[in-house]
Amino acid sequence: MKENPRLRAVQAVRRELATLGIDPFGIQIDEILSPTVGLIQGRRTILAGTNNYLGLTFDPDCIAAARDALERAGTGTTGSRMANGSYAAHRELELDLARFYGKRDAIVFSTGYQANLGMISALAGPGDTVLIDADSHASIYDGCSLSGANTIRFRHNDPDDLSRRMGRLGSGAAGALVVVEGVYSMLGDRAPLREFVEVKNAFGATLLVDEAHSMGVLGEKGRGLGAELGVLGDIDYVVGTFSKSLGNTGGFCVGDSDEMDVLRYASRPYVFTASLPPATIAATRMALRKLAAADDLRRRIRENAERLHAGLTALGFRLGAPANAVVAVLAGEKVEALRFWHYLLEQGVYVNVMVPPATPGNESLLRCSVSAAHTPEQIDAICATFAGWPGARG
Amino acid sequence: MTHQDVVAQLAKLLEPHAEGRVTHITADTGLTGELALDSLKVMDLITDVEDHYDISVPLNSLADIRTVGDLASLIQKHVGNDA
């Protein structure tokens, strides 16, 4: 069959990885033994690259809720909510989320990716302007593409740069949509949300914040960075995911707008995707209750993050941001980073490797995500394994 | 501001990214072709261009931009619109 020219670049990367004998993007966990341990290539491996921040994937109450829903309501919904009907639990989860954030209403999407895609493309269209942080997740970039709006990128975590770019829009700034994240997935760095809120208020714009990596981890009751900084009320739309702290899959948006119920019908990713299955909804509702009460888990994830951050710093590694649930080791050149990642895996530690252009600053990263379920001994074992690699020190 | 003025300015901004791949940047030089800029580098370039000319260049207007000359034409259009 003729080679598809559009796949040449990806094919070249796959061939390069095959030459190195390293395949970080096709890793298979043969058996998942706990939130922090899996069997990979026949080895018991500490999982430090899963985003399972609160370790709720094996929570007995969440499993029981899922099992009960599975038996009562079946395996799947077999259609989209608009075309084929919502189950009562879909709406109940939306009301749970709205109450949790103290917002007027919520919309549940089938993935976190689709939540950004769905919200951005429903809020903005051709002729509108969306301003996004340069280090935004692919779902934000793709949401902008789907919207057809004029998309302007401002320098990462730089409210002054946002302000300058909004100033260039003149009267158009008032109708613009600004999109940032609470915590950035690559480096684990936090956004200056207070300052971003000041800019959006000054121009009368709309602010959407993706709290995927901060929900459950930061703020009172785990309501994210906006809550921690006291600006949740000034954020027009909070987008989040069920696939990190809530230990499941799915996404959502909460907001105070009177148009929340109209937005869902204007959102093609909402309208044309099958809705989440009953077991997922039930387990997520249970996990949300647990998350709100999980101050002990938040303390543990903070302690684990600080332990890992301090341990890796003491070993001489350069880290991407202050201690947070995401701890990123700056790993320099791509091939060296891939070899470093492979070494860690062979020693029984699974982390994520990220290479340019997916990384900020044109440098490769080894990205660890810390869980409240990690024991101090596992964190020390991760550090000891990193210590065995001779390179990548500052 | 002529097309050639903008090309010359872009050549200055692009020189550090050329990394020896192209010795003389002209209007016909390909951004992702000869200069081998990845998508992130192109977007970083646009951020610098916006600040240099005090204009807004939406990312969605870049779809048909292949060469330095194409980008210079786009900049001229925006400078005209924003002036």
Short mmCIF file of C-alpha atoms in Angstrom, two decimals:
data_model
loop_
_atom_site.label_atom_id
_atom_site.label_comp_id
_atom_site.label_asym_id
_atom_site.label_seq_id
_atom_site.Cartn_x
_atom_site.Cartn_y
_atom_site.Cartn_z
CA MET A 1 0.00 0.00 0.00
CA LYS A 2 1.21 3.53 -0.81
CA GLU A 3 2.69 5.42 2.16
CA ASN A 4 0.50 8.27 3.41
CA PRO A 5 2.72 11.39 3.21
CA ARG A 6 0.91 12.92 6.21
CA LEU A 7 2.23 10.10 8.41
CA ARG A 8 5.88 10.48 7.36
CA ALA A 9 6.92 12.63 10.33
CA VAL A 10 5.30 10.28 12.87
CA GLN A 11 6.70 7.28 11.02
CA ALA A 12 10.20 8.79 11.24
CA VAL A 13 9.86 9.19 15.02
CA ARG A 14 8.61 5.60 15.37
CA ARG A 15 11.59 4.33 13.33
CA GLU A 16 14.04 6.37 15.42
CA LEU A 17 12.59 4.90 18.62
CA ALA A 18 12.75 1.40 17.13
CA THR A 19 16.44 1.96 16.32
CA LEU A 20 17.05 2.95 19.94
CA GLY A 21 15.00 -0.02 21.18
CA ILE A 22 12.94 2.35 23.35
CA ASP A 23 9.18 2.80 23.11
CA PRO A 24 7.88 5.18 25.77
CA PHE A 25 4.71 5.93 23.82
CA GLY A 26 3.54 2.34 23.55
CA ILE A 27 4.11 1.15 27.10
CA GLN A 28 1.87 -1.66 28.30
CA ILE A 29 1.03 -2.23 31.95
CA ASP A 30 0.34 -5.97 31.94
CA GLU A 31 -1.27 -5.99 35.35
CA ILE A 32 -2.29 -3.12 37.58
CA LEU A 33 -1.70 -4.19 41.16
CA SER A 34 -2.58 -1.00 43.06
CA PRO A 35 -2.79 2.76 42.38
CA THR A 36 1.02 2.89 42.58
CA VAL A 37 2.29 -0.52 41.45
CA GLY A 38 1.96 -2.32 38.13
CA LEU A 39 3.55 -5.24 36.33
CA ILE A 40 5.48 -3.98 33.28
CA GLN A 41 7.69 -6.25 31.15
CA GLY A 42 7.55 -8.84 33.95
CA ARG A 43 8.74 -6.42 36.64
CA ARG A 44 6.92 -4.98 39.63
CA THR A 45 7.11 -1.29 38.81
CA ILE A 46 6.40 1.80 40.88
CA LEU A 47 3.94 3.91 38.89
CA ALA A 48 4.94 7.57 39.03
CA GLY A 49 3.47 8.66 35.72
CA THR A 50 -0.27 8.09 36.04
CA ASN A 51 -1.90 11.36 37.29
CA ASN A 52 -3.66 9.22 39.94
CA TYR A 53 -3.22 12.09 42.37
CA LEU A 54 -5.45 10.93 45.21
CA GLY A 55 -5.07 7.20 44.49
CA LEU A 56 -8.84 6.67 44.29
CA THR A 57 -8.78 4.11 41.44
CA PHE A 58 -9.01 1.20 43.89
CA ASP A 59 -11.18 2.93 46.49
CA PRO A 60 -13.64 0.25 47.74
CA ASP A 61 -16.61 2.65 47.89
CA CYS A 62 -16.00 3.87 44.33
CA ILE A 63 -15.70 0.29 43.10
CA ALA A 64 -18.90 -0.70 44.95
CA ALA A 65 -20.78 2.28 43.47
CA ALA A 66 -19.57 1.34 39.97
CA ARG A 67 -20.48 -2.32 40.44
CA ASP A 68 -23.96 -1.46 41.70
CA ALA A 69 -24.61 0.91 38.77
CA LEU A 70 -23.26 -1.65 36.31
CA GLU A 71 -25.70 -4.29 37.57
CA ARG A 72 -28.66 -1.92 37.79
CA ALA A 73 -28.18 0.15 34.63
CA GLY A 74 -26.01 -1.94 32.33
CA THR A 75 -22.68 -1.51 30.62
CA GLY A 76 -23.26 1.55 28.45
CA THR A 77 -25.70 4.22 27.31
CA THR A 78 -25.26 3.43 23.60
CA GLY A 79 -25.74 6.99 22.46
CA SER A 80 -25.38 10.70 23.01
CA ARG A 81 -27.43 12.52 25.62
CA MET A 82 -29.06 14.83 23.12
CA ALA A 83 -30.03 12.18 20.60
CA ASN A 84 -30.58 9.18 22.82
CA GLY A 85 -31.44 10.62 26.24
CA SER A 86 -29.66 11.27 29.53
CA TYR A 87 -29.79 8.93 32.47
CA ALA A 88 -30.85 10.57 35.72
CA ALA A 89 -27.34 10.05 37.11
CA HIS A 90 -25.77 12.21 34.38
CA ARG A 91 -27.76 15.21 35.56
CA GLU A 92 -27.21 14.33 39.24
CA LEU A 93 -23.45 14.37 38.66
CA GLU A 94 -23.76 17.80 37.01
CA LEU A 95 -25.66 19.12 40.01
CA ASP A 96 -23.03 17.56 42.34
CA LEU A 97 -20.27 19.37 40.44
CA ALA A 98 -22.12 22.71 40.45
CA ARG A 99 -22.65 22.43 44.23
CA PHE A 100 -19.01 21.41 44.78
CA TYR A 101 -17.72 24.54 43.01
CA GLY A 102 -20.53 26.83 44.19
CA LYS A 103 -21.43 27.58 40.56
CA ARG A 104 -24.85 27.82 38.93
CA ASP A 105 -24.63 24.79 36.65
CA ALA A 106 -22.38 22.14 35.11
CA ILE A 107 -22.03 20.20 31.86
CA VAL A 108 -20.50 16.73 31.82
CA PHE A 109 -18.48 15.63 28.79
CA SER A 110 -17.23 12.16 27.89
CA THR A 111 -13.54 13.07 28.29
CA GLY A 112 -11.53 15.99 29.67
CA TYR A 113 -10.17 16.60 26.16
CA GLN A 114 -13.72 17.01 24.90
CA ALA A 115 -14.59 19.38 27.75
CA ASN A 116 -12.06 21.91 26.44
CA LEU A 117 -12.92 21.15 22.85
CA GLY A 118 -16.64 21.47 23.57
CA MET A 119 -16.54 24.60 25.69
CA ILE A 120 -14.10 26.66 23.60
CA SER A 121 -15.86 25.82 20.34
CA ALA A 122 -19.26 26.63 21.86
CA LEU A 123 -18.14 29.92 23.44
CA ALA A 124 -16.25 31.27 20.41
CA GLY A 125 -16.68 31.14 16.65
CA PRO A 126 -15.41 32.75 13.45
CA GLY A 127 -14.79 36.46 13.98
CA ASP A 128 -14.36 36.06 17.77
CA THR A 129 -11.00 36.12 19.55
CA VAL A 130 -9.58 33.56 21.95
CA LEU A 131 -6.35 34.32 23.83
CA ILE A 132 -4.51 31.26 25.12
CA ASP A 133 -1.39 30.66 27.19
CA ALA A 134 1.50 29.50 24.97
CA ASP A 135 1.96 26.31 27.02
CA SER A 136 -1.70 25.27 26.79
CA HIS A 137 -2.68 21.62 26.51
CA ALA A 138 -3.43 20.25 23.04
CA SER A 139 -7.15 20.13 23.89
CA ILE A 140 -7.14 23.93 24.21
CA TYR A 141 -5.32 24.42 20.91
CA ASP A 142 -7.68 21.94 19.25
CA GLY A 143 -10.72 23.63 20.79
CA CYS A 144 -9.56 26.89 19.22
CA SER A 145 -9.12 25.21 15.84
CA LEU A 146 -12.60 23.72 16.03
CA SER A 147 -14.08 27.09 16.99
CA GLY A 148 -12.70 28.88 13.93
CA ALA A 149 -12.07 31.92 16.14
CA ASN A 150 -9.02 34.15 15.82
CA THR A 151 -6.55 32.55 18.24
CA ILE A 152 -3.84 34.64 19.82
CA ARG A 153 -1.15 33.09 21.97
CA PHE A 154 0.42 34.98 24.88
CA ARG A 155 3.67 34.19 26.68
CA HIS A 156 3.36 31.48 29.31
CA ASN A 157 2.12 32.62 32.73
CA ASP A 158 2.64 36.28 31.77
CA PRO A 159 -0.36 38.51 32.65
CA ASP A 160 1.45 41.61 31.32
CA ASP A 161 1.90 39.92 27.96
CA LEU A 162 -1.80 38.99 27.96
CA SER A 163 -2.71 42.58 28.79
CA ARG A 164 -0.52 43.92 25.96
CA ARG A 165 -2.15 41.56 23.45
CA MET A 166 -5.65 42.38 24.67
CA GLY A 167 -4.82 46.06 24.33
CA ARG A 168 -4.10 45.53 20.62
CA LEU A 169 -7.66 44.21 20.17
CA GLY A 170 -9.19 47.58 21.06
CA SER A 171 -12.92 47.32 21.66
CA GLY A 172 -12.78 43.65 20.61
CA ALA A 173 -11.09 42.72 23.90
CA ALA A 174 -14.38 42.97 25.79
CA GLY A 175 -15.84 40.04 23.90
CA ALA A 176 -12.69 37.93 23.97
CA LEU A 177 -12.29 34.56 25.68
CA VAL A 178 -9.11 34.03 27.73
CA VAL A 179 -8.04 30.44 28.43
CA VAL A 180 -5.41 29.38 30.98
CA GLU A 181 -4.70 26.32 33.11
CA GLY A 182 -4.40 26.22 36.90
CA VAL A 183 -1.39 23.90 36.96
CA TYR A 184 0.47 23.07 33.75
CA SER A 185 0.83 19.38 33.01
CA MET A 186 4.39 19.40 31.70
CA LEU A 187 6.34 21.31 34.36
CA GLY A 188 3.76 21.37 37.16
CA ASP A 189 3.99 25.15 37.44
CA ARG A 190 1.03 27.20 38.69
CA ALA A 191 -0.66 30.05 36.87
CA PRO A 192 -0.78 33.55 38.42
CA LEU A 193 -4.59 33.38 38.42
CA ARG A 194 -5.14 36.50 40.54
CA GLU A 195 -3.26 38.59 38.01
CA PHE A 196 -5.02 36.93 35.08
CA VAL A 197 -8.38 37.69 36.73
CA GLU A 198 -7.34 41.35 37.09
CA VAL A 199 -6.51 41.55 33.38
CA LYS A 200 -9.73 39.89 32.24
CA ASN A 201 -11.79 42.13 34.54
CA ALA A 202 -9.97 45.24 33.30
CA PHE A 203 -10.92 44.40 29.70
CA GLY A 204 -14.34 42.92 30.48
CA ALA A 205 -13.37 39.60 28.88
CA THR A 206 -14.44 36.03 29.76
CA LEU A 207 -12.05 33.69 31.59
CA LEU A 208 -11.99 29.89 31.30
CA VAL A 209 -9.56 28.00 33.58
CA ASP A 210 -8.67 24.34 33.08
CA GLU A 211 -8.09 22.89 36.56
CA ALA A 212 -7.36 19.33 35.36
CA HIS A 213 -4.13 19.05 37.35
CA SER A 214 -5.21 21.09 40.38
CA MET A 215 -8.66 19.67 41.15
CA GLY A 216 -8.47 17.50 44.24
CA VAL A 217 -4.91 18.62 44.97
CA LEU A 218 -5.14 22.36 45.69
CA GLY A 219 -7.61 24.64 47.45
CA GLU A 220 -10.25 24.17 50.10
CA LYS A 221 -12.02 20.83 49.54
CA GLY A 222 -9.76 20.30 46.53
CA ARG A 223 -11.58 22.87 44.42
CA GLY A 224 -8.37 23.85 42.66
CA LEU A 225 -6.00 26.77 42.35
CA GLY A 226 -8.80 29.29 41.82
CA ALA A 227 -10.19 28.39 45.26
CA GLU A 228 -6.73 28.41 46.84
CA LEU A 229 -6.09 31.93 45.55
CA GLY A 230 -9.62 33.14 46.43
CA VAL A 231 -10.62 33.97 42.84
CA LEU A 232 -13.00 31.12 42.03
CA GLY A 233 -15.91 33.58 41.92
CA ASP A 234 -14.14 35.62 39.22
CA ILE A 235 -13.53 32.65 36.96
CA ASP A 236 -16.37 32.42 34.45
CA TYR A 237 -15.86 28.78 33.49
CA VAL A 238 -13.87 26.06 35.26
CA VAL A 239 -13.06 23.02 33.14
CA GLY A 240 -11.87 19.78 34.71
CA THR A 241 -11.48 16.07 34.28
CA PHE A 242 -12.55 12.87 36.02
CA SER A 243 -9.41 11.10 34.83
CA LYS A 244 -6.92 12.41 37.36
CA SER A 245 -7.88 13.02 41.01
CA LEU A 246 -11.29 11.38 40.53
CA GLY A 247 -9.70 8.18 39.19
CA ASN A 248 -12.01 7.64 36.24
CA THR A 249 -12.67 9.09 32.80
CA GLY A 250 -14.75 12.05 31.65
CA GLY A 251 -14.70 15.82 31.83
CA PHE A 252 -16.83 18.76 32.88
CA CYS A 253 -17.34 22.48 32.91
CA VAL A 254 -18.97 24.51 35.69
CA GLY A 255 -20.03 28.14 35.40
CA ASP A 256 -22.40 30.85 36.58
CA SER A 257 -23.59 31.83 33.12
CA ASP A 258 -27.34 31.81 32.43
CA GLU A 259 -26.43 30.20 29.13
CA MET A 260 -24.94 26.97 30.53
CA ASP A 261 -27.88 24.91 29.33
CA VAL A 262 -27.73 26.46 25.86
CA LEU A 263 -23.97 25.95 25.64
CA ARG A 264 -24.31 22.18 25.80
CA TYR A 265 -26.53 22.20 22.69
CA ALA A 266 -24.05 24.45 20.87
CA SER A 267 -21.18 22.09 21.66
CA ARG A 268 -20.59 19.51 18.93
CA PRO A 269 -18.31 17.32 21.09
CA TYR A 270 -21.21 17.14 23.60
CA VAL A 271 -23.93 16.60 21.01
CA PHE A 272 -22.16 13.96 18.92
CA THR A 273 -20.42 11.78 21.53
CA ALA A 274 -21.86 8.82 23.40
CA SER A 275 -22.45 9.71 27.05
CA LEU A 276 -20.50 8.23 29.94
CA PRO A 277 -21.60 4.75 31.08
CA PRO A 278 -23.50 4.32 34.37
CA ALA A 279 -20.60 2.72 36.25
CA THR A 280 -18.34 5.67 35.40
CA ILE A 281 -20.93 8.21 36.52
CA ALA A 282 -21.62 6.36 39.79
CA ALA A 283 -17.93 5.92 40.67
CA THR A 284 -17.21 9.55 39.80
CA ARG A 285 -20.06 10.80 42.02
CA MET A 286 -18.66 8.74 44.91
CA ALA A 287 -15.09 9.91 44.17
CA LEU A 288 -16.25 13.55 44.18
CA ARG A 289 -17.73 13.11 47.67
CA LYS A 290 -14.47 11.49 48.81
CA LEU A 291 -12.35 14.18 47.15
CA ALA A 292 -14.19 16.99 48.94
CA ALA A 293 -13.49 15.34 52.31
CA ALA A 294 -9.96 14.18 51.51
CA ASP A 295 -7.89 16.69 53.48
CA ASP A 296 -5.75 13.78 54.71
CA LEU A 297 -5.02 12.72 51.10
CA ARG A 298 -4.19 16.31 50.15
CA ARG A 299 -1.76 16.47 53.06
CA ARG A 300 -0.17 13.18 51.96
CA ILE A 301 0.22 14.22 48.33
CA ARG A 302 1.79 17.50 49.45
CA GLU A 303 4.22 15.62 51.73
CA ASN A 304 5.05 13.13 48.95
CA ALA A 305 5.58 15.91 46.42
CA GLU A 306 7.87 17.78 48.80
CA ARG A 307 9.78 14.56 49.60
CA LEU A 308 10.32 13.75 45.91
CA HIS A 309 11.17 17.35 45.01
CA ALA A 310 13.69 17.62 47.87
CA GLY A 311 15.21 14.21 47.10
CA LEU A 312 15.72 14.93 43.40
CA THR A 313 17.03 18.42 44.12
CA ALA A 314 19.56 16.99 46.59
CA LEU A 315 20.75 14.62 43.84
CA GLY A 316 21.52 17.62 41.64
CA PHE A 317 18.67 17.38 39.15
CA ARG A 318 17.08 20.52 37.72
CA LEU A 319 13.32 20.62 38.33
CA GLY A 320 10.65 22.44 36.37
CA ALA A 321 8.76 24.11 39.22
CA PRO A 322 8.41 24.29 43.02
CA ALA A 323 7.06 21.14 44.71
CA ASN A 324 3.68 20.10 43.30
CA ALA A 325 1.87 16.91 42.35
CA VAL A 326 3.74 17.09 39.03
CA VAL A 327 7.52 16.98 39.50
CA ALA A 328 9.36 17.42 36.20
CA VAL A 329 13.07 16.71 35.83
CA LEU A 330 14.71 18.70 33.03
CA ALA A 331 16.50 16.05 31.00
CA GLY A 332 18.22 17.93 28.16
CA GLU A 333 18.64 16.41 24.73
CA LYS A 334 16.00 14.00 23.36
CA VAL A 335 17.96 10.77 22.89
CA GLU A 336 19.67 11.14 26.26
CA ALA A 337 16.26 11.70 27.92
CA LEU A 338 14.82 8.62 26.21
CA ARG A 339 17.77 6.51 27.46
CA PHE A 340 17.29 7.95 30.98
CA TRP A 341 13.58 7.06 30.87
CA HIS A 342 14.40 3.52 29.67
CA TYR A 343 16.92 3.08 32.47
CA LEU A 344 14.33 4.08 35.09
CA LEU A 345 11.81 1.61 33.64
CA GLU A 346 14.34 -1.21 33.67
CA GLN A 347 15.00 -0.40 37.33
CA GLY A 348 11.27 -0.59 38.13
CA VAL A 349 10.14 3.03 38.04
CA TYR A 350 7.64 4.27 35.46
CA VAL A 351 7.54 8.00 34.73
CA ASN A 352 6.58 9.96 31.59
CA VAL A 353 9.10 11.23 29.07
CA MET A 354 8.26 14.33 27.07
CA VAL A 355 10.34 15.60 24.18
CA PRO A 356 10.28 18.80 22.08
CA PRO A 357 8.20 20.27 20.54
CA ALA A 358 5.68 19.00 23.13
CA THR A 359 7.77 20.53 25.93
CA PRO A 360 8.32 24.15 26.87
CA GLY A 361 11.82 25.57 26.47
CA ASN A 362 12.93 23.06 23.81
CA GLU A 363 14.20 20.65 26.48
CA SER A 364 13.13 17.07 27.21
CA LEU A 365 11.45 16.25 30.51
CA LEU A 366 11.04 13.25 32.75
CA ARG A 367 7.70 13.95 34.33
CA CYS A 368 6.73 12.31 37.61
CA SER A 369 3.19 12.53 38.93
CA VAL A 370 2.98 11.99 42.67
CA SER A 371 0.06 10.20 44.33
CA ALA A 372 -1.30 10.39 47.87
CA ALA A 373 -1.16 6.59 47.66
CA HIS A 374 2.63 6.53 47.29
CA THR A 375 4.34 5.50 50.51
CA PRO A 376 7.38 7.46 51.72
CA GLU A 377 9.38 4.29 50.97
CA GLN A 378 8.20 4.33 47.34
CA ILE A 379 9.17 8.00 47.01
CA ASP A 380 12.61 7.19 48.41
CA ALA A 381 12.89 4.26 45.99
CA ILE A 382 12.07 6.60 43.07
CA CYS A 383 14.82 8.99 44.22
CA ALA A 384 17.30 6.12 44.66
CA THR A 385 16.57 4.95 41.12
CA PHE A 386 17.09 8.44 39.68
CA ALA A 387 20.38 8.56 41.61
CA GLY A 388 21.68 5.62 39.58
CA TRP A 389 21.61 7.59 36.33
CA PRO A 390 24.91 9.39 35.81
CA GLY A 391 23.70 12.29 33.61
CA ALA A 392 21.16 15.12 33.49
CA ARG A 393 22.51 16.94 36.54
CA GLY A 394 22.58 20.76 36.69
CA MET B 1 7.08 49.38 4.62
CA THR B 2 7.82 47.23 1.58
CA HIS B 3 7.55 43.48 1.29
CA GLN B 4 11.34 43.35 1.06
CA ASP B 5 11.65 45.35 4.34
CA VAL B 6 9.51 42.77 6.13
CA VAL B 7 11.43 39.86 4.58
CA ALA B 8 14.70 41.45 5.77
CA GLN B 9 13.30 41.85 9.29
CA LEU B 10 12.04 38.26 9.32
CA ALA B 11 15.45 37.05 8.16
CA LYS B 12 16.96 38.74 11.23
CA LEU B 13 14.41 37.12 13.55
CA LEU B 14 14.90 33.73 11.89
CA GLU B 15 18.69 33.68 11.76
CA PRO B 16 19.15 32.14 15.24
CA HIS B 17 16.71 29.36 14.29
CA ALA B 18 18.44 28.55 10.98
CA GLU B 19 21.29 26.75 12.78
CA GLY B 20 23.38 26.65 9.62
CA ARG B 21 20.67 24.93 7.55
CA VAL B 22 20.17 28.03 5.43
CA THR B 23 22.92 30.60 4.90
CA HIS B 24 20.85 33.22 3.06
CA ILE B 25 17.19 33.62 4.03
CA THR B 26 15.03 34.98 1.21
CA ALA B 27 11.32 35.38 0.49
CA ASP B 28 11.35 31.88 -1.04
CA THR B 29 12.87 30.16 1.99
CA GLY B 30 10.49 27.58 3.44
CA LEU B 31 9.67 27.93 7.16
CA THR B 32 8.95 24.30 7.92
CA GLY B 33 10.83 23.06 4.84
CA GLU B 34 14.35 24.47 4.48
CA LEU B 35 14.42 26.14 7.91
CA ALA B 36 12.86 23.00 9.46
CA LEU B 37 11.02 25.00 12.12
CA ASP B 38 8.63 22.86 14.16
CA SER B 39 5.13 24.10 14.97
CA LEU B 40 6.22 25.50 18.35
CA LYS B 41 9.10 27.49 16.82
CA VAL B 42 6.75 28.95 14.20
CA MET B 43 4.35 30.05 16.96
CA ASP B 44 7.22 31.55 18.98
CA LEU B 45 8.30 33.43 15.87
CA ILE B 46 4.77 34.82 15.47
CA THR B 47 4.81 36.03 19.10
CA ASP B 48 8.03 37.96 18.36
CA VAL B 49 6.60 39.28 15.09
CA GLU B 50 3.46 40.53 16.88
CA ASP B 51 5.57 42.46 19.36
CA HIS B 52 7.95 43.84 16.75
CA TYR B 53 5.14 45.26 14.57
CA ASP B 54 2.61 45.80 17.42
CA ILE B 55 -0.02 43.74 15.61
CA SER B 56 -2.13 40.65 16.26
CA VAL B 57 -1.50 37.65 14.00
CA PRO B 58 -4.03 34.92 14.85
CA LEU B 59 -2.71 31.37 14.69
CA ASN B 60 -5.59 30.38 12.42
CA SER B 61 -4.31 32.77 9.75
CA LEU B 62 -1.10 30.74 9.41
CA ALA B 63 -2.60 27.69 7.70
CA ASP B 64 -1.46 28.67 4.18
CA ILE B 65 1.88 30.19 5.17
CA ARG B 66 4.76 28.17 3.69
CA THR B 67 7.58 30.63 3.01
CA VAL B 68 9.15 33.71 4.56
CA GLY B 69 7.54 35.71 1.73
CA ASP B 70 4.07 34.34 2.58
CA LEU B 71 4.55 35.42 6.20
CA ALA B 72 5.79 38.86 5.11
CA SER B 73 2.62 39.33 3.04
CA LEU B 74 0.47 38.34 6.02
CA ILE B 75 2.31 40.80 8.26
CA GLN B 76 1.86 43.58 5.71
CA LYS B 77 -1.87 42.84 5.65
CA HIS B 78 -2.13 43.02 9.45
CA VAL B 79 0.00 46.16 9.68
CA GLY B 80 -2.37 47.72 7.14
CA ASN B 81 -5.45 46.59 9.04
CA ASP B 82 -4.21 47.58 12.49
CA ALA B 83 -2.78 50.96 11.40
#
